[in-house]
CSV table of C-alpha atoms and ligand atoms in Angstrom, one decimal:
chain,number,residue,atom,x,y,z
A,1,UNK,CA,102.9,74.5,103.0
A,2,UNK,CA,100.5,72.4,100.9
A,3,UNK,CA,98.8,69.4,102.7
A,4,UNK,CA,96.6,66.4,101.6
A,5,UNK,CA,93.0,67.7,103.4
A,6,UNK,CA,93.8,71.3,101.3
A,7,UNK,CA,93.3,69.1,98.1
A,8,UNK,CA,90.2,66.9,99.4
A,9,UNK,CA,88.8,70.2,99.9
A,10,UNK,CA,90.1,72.0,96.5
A,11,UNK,CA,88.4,69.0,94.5
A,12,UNK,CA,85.0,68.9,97.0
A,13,UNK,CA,84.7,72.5,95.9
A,14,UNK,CA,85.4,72.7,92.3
A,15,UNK,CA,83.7,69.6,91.5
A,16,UNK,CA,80.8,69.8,93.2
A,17,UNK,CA,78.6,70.6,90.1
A,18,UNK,CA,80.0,67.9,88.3
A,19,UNK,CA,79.6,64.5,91.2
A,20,UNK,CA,78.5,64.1,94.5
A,21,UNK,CA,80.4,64.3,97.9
A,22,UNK,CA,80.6,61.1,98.3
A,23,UNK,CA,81.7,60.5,94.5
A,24,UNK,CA,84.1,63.6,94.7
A,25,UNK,CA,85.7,61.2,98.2
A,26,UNK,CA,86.1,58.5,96.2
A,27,UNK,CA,87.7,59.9,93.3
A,28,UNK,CA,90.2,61.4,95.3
A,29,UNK,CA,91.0,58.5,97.6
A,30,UNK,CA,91.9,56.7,93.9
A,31,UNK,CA,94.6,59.5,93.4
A,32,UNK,CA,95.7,59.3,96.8
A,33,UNK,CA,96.2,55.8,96.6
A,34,UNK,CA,97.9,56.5,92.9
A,35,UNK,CA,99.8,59.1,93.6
A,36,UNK,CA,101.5,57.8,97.3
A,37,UNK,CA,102.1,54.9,99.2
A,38,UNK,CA,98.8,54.9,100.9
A,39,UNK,CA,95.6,53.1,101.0
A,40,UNK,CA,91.7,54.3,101.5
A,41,UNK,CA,91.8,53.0,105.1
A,42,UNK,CA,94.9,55.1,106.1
A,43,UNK,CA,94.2,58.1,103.9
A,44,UNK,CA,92.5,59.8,107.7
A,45,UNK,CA,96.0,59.8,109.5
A,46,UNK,CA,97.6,61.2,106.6
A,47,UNK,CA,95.6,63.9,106.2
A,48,UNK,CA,98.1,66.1,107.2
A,49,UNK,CA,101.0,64.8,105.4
A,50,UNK,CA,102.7,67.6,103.4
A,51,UNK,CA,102.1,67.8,99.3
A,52,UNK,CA,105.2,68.6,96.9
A,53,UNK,CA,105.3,70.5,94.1
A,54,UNK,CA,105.4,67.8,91.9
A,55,UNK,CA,102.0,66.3,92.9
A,56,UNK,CA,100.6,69.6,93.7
A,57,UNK,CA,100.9,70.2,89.7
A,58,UNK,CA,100.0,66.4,89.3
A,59,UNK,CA,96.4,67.0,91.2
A,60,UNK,CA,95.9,70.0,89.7
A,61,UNK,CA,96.3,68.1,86.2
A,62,UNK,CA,94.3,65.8,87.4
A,63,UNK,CA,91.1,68.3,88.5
A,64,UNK,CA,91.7,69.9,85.2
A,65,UNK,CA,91.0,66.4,83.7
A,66,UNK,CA,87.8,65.8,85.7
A,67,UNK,CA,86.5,69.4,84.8
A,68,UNK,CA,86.4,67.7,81.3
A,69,UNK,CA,84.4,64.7,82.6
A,70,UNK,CA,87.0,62.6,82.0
A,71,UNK,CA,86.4,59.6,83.3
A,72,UNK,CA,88.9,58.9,86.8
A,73,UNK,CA,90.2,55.4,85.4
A,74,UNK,CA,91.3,56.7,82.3
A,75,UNK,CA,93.1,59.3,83.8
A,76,UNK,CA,95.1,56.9,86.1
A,77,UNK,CA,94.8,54.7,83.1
A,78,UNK,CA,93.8,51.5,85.7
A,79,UNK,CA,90.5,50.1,87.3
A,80,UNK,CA,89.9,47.9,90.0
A,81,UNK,CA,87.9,44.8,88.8
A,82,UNK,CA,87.0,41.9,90.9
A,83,UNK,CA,90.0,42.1,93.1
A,84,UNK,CA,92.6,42.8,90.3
A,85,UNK,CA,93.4,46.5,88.8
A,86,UNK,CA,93.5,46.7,85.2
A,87,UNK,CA,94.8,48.5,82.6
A,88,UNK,CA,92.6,50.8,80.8
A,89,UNK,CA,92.3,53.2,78.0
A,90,UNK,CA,89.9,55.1,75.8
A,91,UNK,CA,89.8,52.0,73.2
A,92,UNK,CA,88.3,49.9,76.1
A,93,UNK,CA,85.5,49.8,78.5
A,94,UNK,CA,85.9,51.0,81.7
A,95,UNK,CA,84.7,47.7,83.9
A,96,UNK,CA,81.8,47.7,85.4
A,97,UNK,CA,80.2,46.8,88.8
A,98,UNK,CA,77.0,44.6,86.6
A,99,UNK,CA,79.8,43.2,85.0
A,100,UNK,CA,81.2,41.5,88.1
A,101,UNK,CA,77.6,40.3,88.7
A,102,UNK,CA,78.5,38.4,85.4
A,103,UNK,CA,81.7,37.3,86.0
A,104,UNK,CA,80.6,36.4,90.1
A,105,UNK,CA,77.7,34.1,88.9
A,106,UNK,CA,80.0,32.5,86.6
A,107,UNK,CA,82.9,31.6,89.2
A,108,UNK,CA,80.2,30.4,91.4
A,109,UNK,CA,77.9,28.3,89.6
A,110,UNK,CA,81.3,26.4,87.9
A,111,UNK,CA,84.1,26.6,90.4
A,112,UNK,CA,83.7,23.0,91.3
A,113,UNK,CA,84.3,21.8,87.8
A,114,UNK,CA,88.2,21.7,85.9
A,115,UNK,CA,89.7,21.5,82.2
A,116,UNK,CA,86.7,24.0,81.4
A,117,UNK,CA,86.8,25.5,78.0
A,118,UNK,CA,85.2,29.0,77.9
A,119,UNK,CA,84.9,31.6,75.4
A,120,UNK,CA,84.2,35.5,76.0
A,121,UNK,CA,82.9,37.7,73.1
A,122,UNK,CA,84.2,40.9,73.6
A,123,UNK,CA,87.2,41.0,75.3
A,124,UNK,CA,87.6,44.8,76.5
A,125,UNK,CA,89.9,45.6,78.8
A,126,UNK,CA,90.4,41.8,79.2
A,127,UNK,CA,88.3,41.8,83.1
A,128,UNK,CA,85.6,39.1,81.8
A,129,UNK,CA,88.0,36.1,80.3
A,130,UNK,CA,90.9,36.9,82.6
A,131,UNK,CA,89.4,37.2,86.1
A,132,UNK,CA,87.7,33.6,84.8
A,133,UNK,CA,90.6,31.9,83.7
A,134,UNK,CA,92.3,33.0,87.3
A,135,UNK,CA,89.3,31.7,89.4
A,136,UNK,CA,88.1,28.0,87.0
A,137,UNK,CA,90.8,25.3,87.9
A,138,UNK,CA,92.7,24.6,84.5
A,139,UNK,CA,89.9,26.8,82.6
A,140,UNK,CA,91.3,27.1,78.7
A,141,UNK,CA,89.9,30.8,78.1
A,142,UNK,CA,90.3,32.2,74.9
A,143,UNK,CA,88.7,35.7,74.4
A,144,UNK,CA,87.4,37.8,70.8
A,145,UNK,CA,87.2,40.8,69.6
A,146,UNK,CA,86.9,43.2,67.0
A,147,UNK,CA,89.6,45.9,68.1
A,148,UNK,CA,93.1,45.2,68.0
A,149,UNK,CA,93.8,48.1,70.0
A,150,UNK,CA,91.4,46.3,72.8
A,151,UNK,CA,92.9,43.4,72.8
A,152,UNK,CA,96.4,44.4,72.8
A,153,UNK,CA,95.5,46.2,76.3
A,154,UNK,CA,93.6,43.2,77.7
A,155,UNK,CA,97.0,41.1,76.5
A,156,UNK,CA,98.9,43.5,78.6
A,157,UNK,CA,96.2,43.0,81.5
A,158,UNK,CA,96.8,39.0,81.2
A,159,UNK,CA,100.6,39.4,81.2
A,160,UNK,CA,100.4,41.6,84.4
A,161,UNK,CA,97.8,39.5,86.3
A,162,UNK,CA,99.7,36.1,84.9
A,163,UNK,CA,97.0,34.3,83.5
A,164,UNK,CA,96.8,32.3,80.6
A,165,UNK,CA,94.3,33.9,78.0
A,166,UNK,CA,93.8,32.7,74.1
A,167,UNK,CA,92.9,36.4,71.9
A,168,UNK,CA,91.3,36.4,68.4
A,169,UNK,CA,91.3,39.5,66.9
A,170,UNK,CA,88.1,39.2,64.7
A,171,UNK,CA,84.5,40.5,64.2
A,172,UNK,CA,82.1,38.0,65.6
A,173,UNK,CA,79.5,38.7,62.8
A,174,UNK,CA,81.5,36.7,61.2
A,175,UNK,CA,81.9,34.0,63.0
A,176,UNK,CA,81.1,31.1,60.4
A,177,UNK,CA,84.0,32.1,58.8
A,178,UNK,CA,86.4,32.0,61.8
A,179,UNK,CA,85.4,28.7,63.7
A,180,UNK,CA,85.5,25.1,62.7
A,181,UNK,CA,85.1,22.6,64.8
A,182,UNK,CA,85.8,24.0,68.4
A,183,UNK,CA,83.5,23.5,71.2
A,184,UNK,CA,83.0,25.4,74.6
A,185,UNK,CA,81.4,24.1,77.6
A,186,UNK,CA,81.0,27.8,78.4
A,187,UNK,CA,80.0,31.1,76.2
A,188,UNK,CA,79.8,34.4,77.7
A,189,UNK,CA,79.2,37.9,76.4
A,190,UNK,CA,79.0,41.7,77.8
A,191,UNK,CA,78.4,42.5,74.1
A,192,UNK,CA,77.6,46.3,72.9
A,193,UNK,CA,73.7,47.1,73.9
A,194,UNK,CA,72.9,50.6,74.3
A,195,UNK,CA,70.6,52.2,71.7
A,196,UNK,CA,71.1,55.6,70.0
A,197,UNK,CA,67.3,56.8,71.7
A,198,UNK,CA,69.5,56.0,75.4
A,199,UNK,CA,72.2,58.7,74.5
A,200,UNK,CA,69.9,61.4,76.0
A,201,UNK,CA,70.0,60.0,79.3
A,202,UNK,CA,73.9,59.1,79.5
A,203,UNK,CA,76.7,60.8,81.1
A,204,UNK,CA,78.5,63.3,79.4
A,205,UNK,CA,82.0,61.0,80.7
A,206,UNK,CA,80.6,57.7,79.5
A,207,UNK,CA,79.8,59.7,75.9
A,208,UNK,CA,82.8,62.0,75.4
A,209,UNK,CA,85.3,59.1,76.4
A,210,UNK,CA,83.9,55.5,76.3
A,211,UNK,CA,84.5,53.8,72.6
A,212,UNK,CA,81.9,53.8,70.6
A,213,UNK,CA,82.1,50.3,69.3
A,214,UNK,CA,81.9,48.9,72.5
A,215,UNK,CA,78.9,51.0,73.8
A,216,UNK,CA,76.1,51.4,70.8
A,217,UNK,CA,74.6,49.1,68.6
A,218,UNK,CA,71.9,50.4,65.8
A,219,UNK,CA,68.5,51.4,66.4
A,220,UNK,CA,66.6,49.1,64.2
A,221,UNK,CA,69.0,46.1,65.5
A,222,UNK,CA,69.1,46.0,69.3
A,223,UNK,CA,69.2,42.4,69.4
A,224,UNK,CA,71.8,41.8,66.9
A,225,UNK,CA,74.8,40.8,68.7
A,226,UNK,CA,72.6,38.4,71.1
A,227,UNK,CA,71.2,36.9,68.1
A,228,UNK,CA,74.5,36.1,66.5
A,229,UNK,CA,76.6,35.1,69.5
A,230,UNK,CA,73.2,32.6,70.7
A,231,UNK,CA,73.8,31.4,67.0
A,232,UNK,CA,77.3,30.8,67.5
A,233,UNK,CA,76.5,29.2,70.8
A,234,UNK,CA,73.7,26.6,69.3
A,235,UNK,CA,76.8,25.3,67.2
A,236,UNK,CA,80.2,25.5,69.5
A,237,UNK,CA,78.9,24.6,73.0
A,238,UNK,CA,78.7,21.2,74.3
A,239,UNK,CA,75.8,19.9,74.9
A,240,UNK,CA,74.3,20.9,78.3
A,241,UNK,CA,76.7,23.2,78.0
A,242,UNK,CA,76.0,27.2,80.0
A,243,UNK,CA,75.6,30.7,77.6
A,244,UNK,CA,75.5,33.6,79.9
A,245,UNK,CA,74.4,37.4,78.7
A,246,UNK,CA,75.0,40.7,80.3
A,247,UNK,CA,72.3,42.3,78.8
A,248,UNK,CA,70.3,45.7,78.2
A,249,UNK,CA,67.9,46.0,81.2
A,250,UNK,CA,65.2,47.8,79.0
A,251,UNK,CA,65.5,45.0,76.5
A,252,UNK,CA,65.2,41.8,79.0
A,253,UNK,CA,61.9,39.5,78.0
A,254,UNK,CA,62.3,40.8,74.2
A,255,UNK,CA,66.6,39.2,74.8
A,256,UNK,CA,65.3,36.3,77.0
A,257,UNK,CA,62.5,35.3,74.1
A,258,UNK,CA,64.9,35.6,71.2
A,259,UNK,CA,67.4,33.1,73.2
A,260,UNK,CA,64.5,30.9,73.9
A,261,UNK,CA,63.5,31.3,70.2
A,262,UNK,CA,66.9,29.7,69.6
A,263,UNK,CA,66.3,26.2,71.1
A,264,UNK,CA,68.0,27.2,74.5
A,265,UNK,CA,66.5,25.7,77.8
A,266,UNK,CA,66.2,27.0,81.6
A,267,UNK,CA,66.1,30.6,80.0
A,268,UNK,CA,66.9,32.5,83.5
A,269,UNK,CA,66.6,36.4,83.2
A,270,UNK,CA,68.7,37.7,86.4
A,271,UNK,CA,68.6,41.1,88.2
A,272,UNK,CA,71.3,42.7,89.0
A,273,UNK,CA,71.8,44.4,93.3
A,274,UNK,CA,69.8,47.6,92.1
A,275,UNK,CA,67.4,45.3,90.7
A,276,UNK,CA,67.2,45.6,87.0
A,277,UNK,CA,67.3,42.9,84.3
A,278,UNK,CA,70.9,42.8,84.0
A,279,UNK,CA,71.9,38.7,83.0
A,280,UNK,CA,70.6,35.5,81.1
A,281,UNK,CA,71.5,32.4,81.8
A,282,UNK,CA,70.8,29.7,79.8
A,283,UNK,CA,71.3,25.9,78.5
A,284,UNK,CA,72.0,24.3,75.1
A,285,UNK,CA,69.8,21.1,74.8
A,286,UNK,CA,71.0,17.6,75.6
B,1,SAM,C1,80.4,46.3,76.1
B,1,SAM,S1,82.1,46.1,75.6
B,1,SAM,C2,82.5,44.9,76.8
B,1,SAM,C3,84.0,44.8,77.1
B,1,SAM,C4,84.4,43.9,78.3
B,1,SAM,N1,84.0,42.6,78.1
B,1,SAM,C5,83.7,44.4,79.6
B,1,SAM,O1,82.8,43.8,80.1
B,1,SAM,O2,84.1,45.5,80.1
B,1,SAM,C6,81.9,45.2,74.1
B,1,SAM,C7,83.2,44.8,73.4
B,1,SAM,O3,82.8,44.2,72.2
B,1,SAM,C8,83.7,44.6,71.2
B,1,SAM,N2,83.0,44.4,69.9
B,1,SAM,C9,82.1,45.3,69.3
B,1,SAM,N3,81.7,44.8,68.1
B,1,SAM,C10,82.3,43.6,67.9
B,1,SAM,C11,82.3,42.6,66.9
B,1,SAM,N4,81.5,42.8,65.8
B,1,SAM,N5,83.0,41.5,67.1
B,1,SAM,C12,83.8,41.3,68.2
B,1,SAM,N6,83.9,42.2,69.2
B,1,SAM,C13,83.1,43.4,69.1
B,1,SAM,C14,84.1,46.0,71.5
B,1,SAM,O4,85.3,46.3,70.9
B,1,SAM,C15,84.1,46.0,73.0
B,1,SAM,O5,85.4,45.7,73.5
């Protein structure tokens, strides 16, 4: 007989070259809670509880999986994101923890205001536009982005979570072509930032697994997709109106300058809880 601790200890032991204890815990608490009808908080008086066959295999799949450095929330195909679990896949980002940073400043600075209208460049997994259109009173949210395949997940992730979200399918280079005369009282962006030079120091998970398109942006261009969407911004937000950044933390007083460069005011470079430049802030002129 098979029991839960055997496989905490199974995964602490074969993938201890790969994470952490602590990492290698939380990883398997996820496919406890996946797999059965418990949470992380009563995982310790279940440690005993008797495994079947069927999930035996299931976390063995699973280990075999990790061993790959597949990332845990594409295996389980979900992630947890500012209270909600989303859908995820290999044609989207898995969320991140700066990215609630984002998405927390956000619901504070503008919770007190209704009938917002707020557009998100790069819609992912859907965790930026949706978690704001659940938390603004009577925000209209309407979300781009270049993948179809990415935005057919993050539709599925609005359906699920029940939240009205507009989606364009569309590359925001090309904005000119795509807007009129709409206007936004909020613009926000987690756009692609890493540089090619910043493979060496990634993870093997993030690089085997994450998309491409949504990660890497070209050497001689780092700037390029805060330079367009600031562009777009000048034209389609109100005035007074907010533009927030997530932003490349190696990259923060040449990204702040640019947006200055652009006529913006009360250029606010923010750092995220491990203290790197992690989010502008900033106003269109009155
Ligand atoms: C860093 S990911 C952010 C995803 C999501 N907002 C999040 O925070 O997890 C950037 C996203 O921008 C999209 N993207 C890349 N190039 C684009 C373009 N030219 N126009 C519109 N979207 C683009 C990618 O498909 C990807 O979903």
């Amino acid at each position: 007989m098979r029991i839960l601790q055997d496989f905490e200890l199974l995964f602490q032991q074969e993938l201890q070259s790969l994470y952490d204890k602590d990492e290698i815990k939380s990883i398997f608490l996820l496919i406890v809670t996946d797999l059965f009808e418990l949470n992380r908080l009563s995982y310790p008086l279940n440690k005993t509880k008797e495994v079947s066959d069927r999930h035996a295999l299931r976390f063995k799949e699973i280990l075999q999986d990790l061993k790959k450095h597949r990332p845990i929330q594409y295996i389980l195909n979900k992630a947890d994101f500012y209270g909600e679990i989303f859908a995820v896949n290999e044609h989207v980002l898995i969320p991140r923890q700066e990215t609630e940073e984002l998405v927390d400043l956000i619901i504070k600075k503008h919770r007190s205001s209704k009938n917002l209208k707020v557009i998100d460049i790069g819609t992912g997994s859907g965790c930026i536009p949706i978690i704001l259109s659940r938390h603004l009173d009577h925000a209209e949210v309407t979300t781009v982005d270049i993948s179809k395949e990415a935005i057919n997940t993050a539709k599925g992730n609005a359906q699920r979570i029940n939240t009205p979200v507009q989606f364009i399918n569309a590359d925001i280079l090309e904005w000119e072509y795509i807007f009129s005369a709409q206007q936004y009282d909020i613009v926000v962006s987690n756009p692609p930032y890493i540089t090619p030079k910043e493979k060496q120091h990634m993870h093997q998970n993030v690089l085997a697994y994450e998309p491409e398109i949504a990660l890497f942006i070209e050497e001689s261009a780092p700037l390029i997709f805060y330079d367009v969407i600031s562009s777009f911004a000048a034209t389609h937000l109100v005035p007074n109106g907010d533009l927030y950044f997530e932003i490349n933390q190696y990259l923060g007083a040449e990204t702040k300058e640019l947006i200055e460069k652009k006529g913006f005011t009360e250029v606010q470079l923010i750092q995220d809880i491990h203290g790197a430049d992690r989010i502008i802030h900033a106003k269109k002129k009155v």
